[in-house]
Tab-separated table of C-alpha atoms in Angstrom:
chain	number	residue	atom	x	y	z
A	1	MET	CA	88.347	118.917	105.943
A	2	LEU	CA	85.893	116.227	104.763
A	3	PRO	CA	82.770	117.003	105.213
A	4	GLU	CA	81.177	113.932	107.017
A	5	PRO	CA	78.835	112.325	105.824
A	6	CYS	CA	81.315	112.119	102.118
A	7	LEU	CA	79.994	110.748	99.383
A	8	CYS	CA	83.142	110.486	97.156
A	9	LEU	CA	82.640	109.818	93.626
A	10	VAL	CA	85.910	108.247	91.806
A	11	THR	CA	86.457	108.608	88.048
A	12	ASP	CA	86.556	105.774	85.253
A	13	ARG	CA	86.711	107.197	81.695
A	14	LYS	CA	85.888	103.744	80.377
A	15	LEU	CA	82.072	104.320	80.957
A	16	GLY	CA	82.368	107.387	78.687
A	17	ASP	CA	84.958	109.637	76.984
A	18	GLU	CA	86.573	112.408	79.082
A	19	VAL	CA	84.151	115.073	77.907
A	20	ASP	CA	81.668	113.198	79.163
A	21	LEU	CA	83.562	112.162	82.256
A	22	VAL	CA	83.919	115.840	83.026
A	23	HIS	CA	80.005	116.375	82.524
A	24	ARG	CA	79.060	113.552	84.604
A	25	ALA	CA	81.205	114.527	87.490
A	26	ALA	CA	79.942	117.818	87.304
A	27	GLU	CA	76.252	116.520	87.689
A	28	ALA	CA	76.787	114.605	90.364
A	29	VAL	CA	78.587	117.225	92.544
A	30	THR	CA	75.455	119.313	91.415
A	31	GLY	CA	73.681	116.197	93.027
A	32	GLY	CA	75.534	115.650	96.184
A	33	VAL	CA	79.264	114.637	95.970
A	34	ASP	CA	81.376	115.831	98.174
A	35	MET	CA	84.786	114.764	96.579
A	36	VAL	CA	86.194	113.961	93.275
A	37	GLN	CA	89.343	111.237	93.057
A	38	LEU	CA	90.613	111.155	89.546
A	39	ARG	CA	91.681	107.666	89.251
A	40	GLU	CA	92.886	107.025	85.664
A	41	LYS	CA	95.894	105.494	86.132
A	42	ASP	CA	96.991	104.815	82.496
A	43	LEU	CA	97.138	108.464	81.464
A	44	PRO	CA	100.225	110.013	81.082
A	45	GLY	CA	101.052	113.307	83.075
A	46	CYS	CA	100.234	115.615	80.497
A	47	ARG	CA	96.572	114.506	79.994
A	48	LEU	CA	96.028	113.874	83.598
A	49	LEU	CA	96.987	117.470	83.955
A	50	SER	CA	94.654	118.378	81.851
A	51	LEU	CA	91.710	116.468	82.862
A	52	THR	CA	92.115	117.526	86.623
A	53	ALA	CA	92.410	120.996	85.048
A	54	SER	CA	88.599	120.529	83.342
A	55	LEU	CA	87.185	118.735	86.411
A	56	LYS	CA	88.372	122.150	88.663
A	57	GLY	CA	86.974	124.083	85.872
A	58	ALA	CA	83.359	122.252	85.690
A	59	PHE	CA	83.011	121.659	89.776
A	60	GLY	CA	85.370	124.242	91.068
A	61	SER	CA	85.668	124.693	95.064
A	62	ARG	CA	81.880	123.294	94.924
A	63	ALA	CA	83.465	119.618	95.823
A	64	LEU	CA	87.189	118.695	97.162
A	65	LEU	CA	89.652	116.602	94.170
A	66	THR	CA	91.980	114.204	94.641
A	67	ILE	CA	94.283	112.489	92.325
A	68	ASN	CA	94.744	108.861	92.098
A	69	GLU	CA	98.940	108.239	93.454
A	70	ARG	CA	100.004	111.771	91.282
A	71	ALA	CA	101.510	114.114	94.101
A	72	ASP	CA	103.251	116.412	91.140
A	73	VAL	CA	99.912	116.230	88.847
A	74	ALA	CA	97.876	117.265	92.465
A	75	MET	CA	100.279	120.287	92.980
A	76	ALA	CA	100.540	121.460	89.577
A	77	ALA	CA	96.921	121.252	88.939
A	78	GLY	CA	96.027	122.832	92.591
A	79	ALA	CA	94.108	120.117	93.709
A	80	ASP	CA	93.394	119.119	97.272
A	81	GLY	CA	95.792	116.340	97.560
A	82	VAL	CA	96.276	112.885	96.895
A	83	GLN	CA	94.479	109.606	97.054
A	84	LEU	CA	97.672	106.708	97.612
A	85	ALA	CA	97.434	102.850	97.283
A	86	GLU	CA	98.095	100.988	100.182
A	87	ASP	CA	101.614	99.724	98.583
A	88	ALA	CA	102.331	103.436	97.236
A	89	LEU	CA	105.022	105.901	98.129
A	90	PRO	CA	105.561	106.230	102.355
A	91	LEU	CA	102.983	109.031	103.734
A	92	ALA	CA	105.494	110.997	105.234
A	93	ALA	CA	107.338	111.343	101.729
A	94	VAL	CA	104.480	112.281	99.952
A	95	ARG	CA	103.334	114.985	103.040
A	96	ARG	CA	106.699	116.477	102.128
A	97	ILE	CA	106.444	117.090	98.720
A	98	MET	CA	102.661	118.006	99.278
A	99	GLY	CA	103.071	120.199	102.383
A	100	PRO	CA	100.785	120.094	105.582
A	101	GLU	CA	97.354	121.423	104.175
A	102	ALA	CA	97.313	118.488	101.636
A	103	LEU	CA	94.394	115.801	101.750
A	104	ILE	CA	96.223	112.495	102.150
A	105	GLY	CA	93.736	109.704	101.774
A	106	ARG	CA	95.226	105.986	101.881
A	107	SER	CA	93.557	102.531	100.374
A	108	VAL	CA	93.425	99.639	102.671
A	109	HIS	CA	92.252	96.274	102.976
A	110	SER	CA	92.953	95.185	106.466
A	111	GLU	CA	92.647	95.982	109.977
A	112	GLU	CA	96.921	95.823	110.054
A	113	GLY	CA	96.703	98.623	106.711
A	114	ALA	CA	94.405	100.904	108.469
A	115	VAL	CA	96.313	100.839	112.028
A	116	ARG	CA	99.334	101.394	110.097
A	117	ALA	CA	98.326	104.161	107.581
A	118	ALA	CA	95.987	105.811	110.778
A	119	ALA	CA	99.531	105.859	112.287
A	120	ASP	CA	101.336	107.298	109.627
A	121	GLY	CA	99.052	110.137	109.772
A	122	ALA	CA	96.876	109.824	106.806
A	123	ASP	CA	93.948	111.712	106.473
A	124	PHE	CA	91.269	109.693	105.552
A	125	LEU	CA	90.929	106.030	104.694
A	126	ILE	CA	89.297	104.514	101.772
A	127	VAL	CA	88.135	100.611	103.079
A	128	GLY	CA	87.570	97.974	100.365
A	129	THR	CA	85.785	96.033	99.240
A	130	MET	CA	82.115	96.001	100.391
A	131	TYR	CA	80.239	94.663	98.353
A	132	ALA	CA	80.927	92.725	94.513
A	133	THR	CA	81.917	95.306	92.118
A	134	SER	CA	81.681	95.170	88.296
A	135	SER	CA	85.103	97.529	88.245
A	136	HIS	CA	86.766	94.976	90.265
A	137	PRO	CA	85.450	91.668	89.424
A	138	ALA	CA	88.451	89.670	91.199
A	139	ALA	CA	87.961	91.419	94.585
A	140	THR	CA	86.515	89.614	97.519
A	141	PRO	CA	84.219	91.580	99.110
A	142	ALA	CA	84.965	91.713	102.977
A	143	GLY	CA	81.771	93.547	103.678
A	144	PRO	CA	80.854	96.457	106.077
A	145	GLY	CA	82.222	93.928	108.746
A	146	LEU	CA	86.220	95.302	107.604
A	147	VAL	CA	84.790	98.851	108.516
A	148	ARG	CA	83.604	97.935	112.243
A	149	ARG	CA	86.708	96.194	112.922
A	150	ILE	CA	89.090	98.780	111.750
A	151	ALA	CA	87.199	101.700	113.787
A	152	HIS	CA	87.157	99.534	116.798
A	153	LEU	CA	90.781	99.080	116.446
A	154	LEU	CA	91.467	102.635	116.058
A	155	ALA	CA	89.397	103.394	118.704
A	156	GLU	CA	91.227	100.828	120.949
A	157	ARG	CA	94.467	103.496	119.943
A	158	ALA	CA	92.286	106.729	120.683
A	159	THR	CA	92.571	107.355	117.188
A	160	SER	CA	89.883	109.089	114.946
A	161	ILE	CA	90.202	109.143	111.333
A	162	PRO	CA	87.480	109.410	108.753
A	163	LEU	CA	86.966	106.008	107.013
A	164	ILE	CA	85.165	105.663	103.542
A	165	GLY	CA	83.868	102.373	101.977
A	166	ILE	CA	84.041	101.468	98.203
A	167	GLY	CA	83.057	99.006	96.278
A	168	GLY	CA	79.591	98.262	95.076
A	169	ILE	CA	78.152	100.939	97.016
A	170	THR	CA	74.442	101.783	96.250
A	171	ALA	CA	71.966	103.987	97.822
A	172	ASP	CA	69.619	100.600	99.114
A	173	ASN	CA	73.283	98.969	100.843
A	174	GLN	CA	75.270	102.174	101.867
A	175	GLY	CA	73.468	102.429	105.055
A	176	GLU	CA	74.874	99.712	106.636
A	177	VAL	CA	78.412	100.413	105.811
A	178	ILE	CA	77.857	103.752	107.532
A	179	ARG	CA	76.004	102.007	110.420
A	180	ALA	CA	79.371	100.274	110.776
A	181	GLY	CA	80.796	103.257	111.456
A	182	ALA	CA	81.912	104.606	108.075
A	183	ALA	CA	81.807	108.390	107.575
A	184	GLY	CA	81.218	108.314	104.356
A	185	VAL	CA	81.100	106.159	100.770
A	186	ALA	CA	82.782	105.799	97.508
A	187	VAL	CA	80.778	105.123	94.378
A	188	ILE	CA	82.143	104.694	90.967
A	189	THR	CA	79.699	102.686	88.539
A	190	ASN	CA	76.329	103.400	90.078
A	191	ILE	CA	77.166	107.420	89.630
A	192	LEU	CA	79.149	107.201	86.764
A	193	ALA	CA	76.910	104.638	84.248
A	194	SER	CA	73.716	105.763	85.411
A	195	PRO	CA	71.472	108.272	82.854
A	196	ASP	CA	70.993	110.824	85.482
A	197	PRO	CA	74.098	110.976	87.507
A	198	ARG	CA	72.388	114.057	89.469
A	199	GLY	CA	69.989	112.393	90.161
A	200	GLU	CA	71.615	109.253	91.595
A	201	ALA	CA	73.947	111.547	93.481
A	202	GLN	CA	71.342	113.078	95.291
A	203	ARG	CA	69.177	109.481	95.917
A	204	LEU	CA	72.909	108.264	97.387
A	205	LYS	CA	73.643	111.253	99.493
A	206	GLN	CA	70.099	111.675	100.683
A	207	ALA	CA	70.363	107.602	102.116
A	208	MET	CA	73.356	108.537	103.354
A	209	LEU	CA	72.390	111.533	105.405
A	210	ASN	CA	69.144	108.836	106.556
A	211	ALA	CA	71.243	106.206	107.856
A	212	TRP	CA	73.902	108.887	109.648
A	213	SER	CA	71.627	110.972	111.749
A	214	PRO	CA	70.554	107.865	113.762
A	215	THR	CA	73.908	106.496	113.795
A	216	ARG	CA	75.645	109.397	114.920
A	217	ALA	CA	73.099	111.665	116.970
A	218	SER	CA	73.832	109.300	119.816
A	219	ALA	CA	77.811	110.482	119.387
A	220	GLY	CA	76.828	114.187	119.147
A	221	ARG	CA	78.195	114.597	115.416
A	222	GLY	CA	76.098	115.678	112.741
A	223	PRO	CA	76.593	116.720	109.369
A	224	GLY	CA	79.447	118.771	108.290
A	225	ALA	CA	81.480	117.328	111.671
A	226	SER	CA	85.328	116.168	111.124
A	227	GLY	CA	88.549	115.949	112.604
A	228	ARG	CA	91.137	113.572	113.533
A	229	THR	CA	91.931	112.626	116.963
A	230	THR	CA	95.679	111.789	117.192
A	231	PRO	CA	97.118	109.360	119.579
A	232	THR	CA	98.036	111.858	122.267
A	233	GLY	CA	94.933	113.092	122.414
A	234	GLY	CA	95.093	116.259	119.975
A	235	SER	CA	92.985	117.098	117.375
A	236	SER	CA	93.859	117.220	113.550
A	237	THR	CA	91.592	118.902	111.334
A	238	GLN	CA	93.606	118.521	107.656
């Protein structure tokens, strides 16, 4: 189950070596990060497993830990789940591998991709790209409007699933993403490249809470609410 609002940290060890990455991630968790996504696509399995173990040792159960693509590494390390790219393995196949309790997210970049991922049973969607970002300079920002359109389409289908905006997120612009219907935001550079990752995470989390309260109060949802309503009207809290 994702806490809401959810502040997600996506790793990039190019912003520092692996030891520094673990330290910065742990500091960010102390500052308010709820979920860490280990996204180091070039690492071989053995090093990825070792890095996963180091992260788990650094922040334990204080934050969720998901691994990009590698269900095998996630299971071997006892991580909470995986984050799948839009063109990665079918979600049903990963669910068979990891079991019903695993958190499985899907990255999406369009309304069609989001509707398909939700229908396939994703537990949450990371939606991008919100704003211009140095980590993906070639990506054309879709803006918070993409989150709004996805939220509207899913609501029409009586499907509720947490949406997390990614791409160029800062404490100053995340409110636009939350108000568009996101349940959280994902950040890379603004935390990992900060001289004070704990302080930056605190600033982001407080800004999220400030944007979340008036946005969700009218809907009767507050921090900590989560869950996914299926098209048949049932509720899932995977």
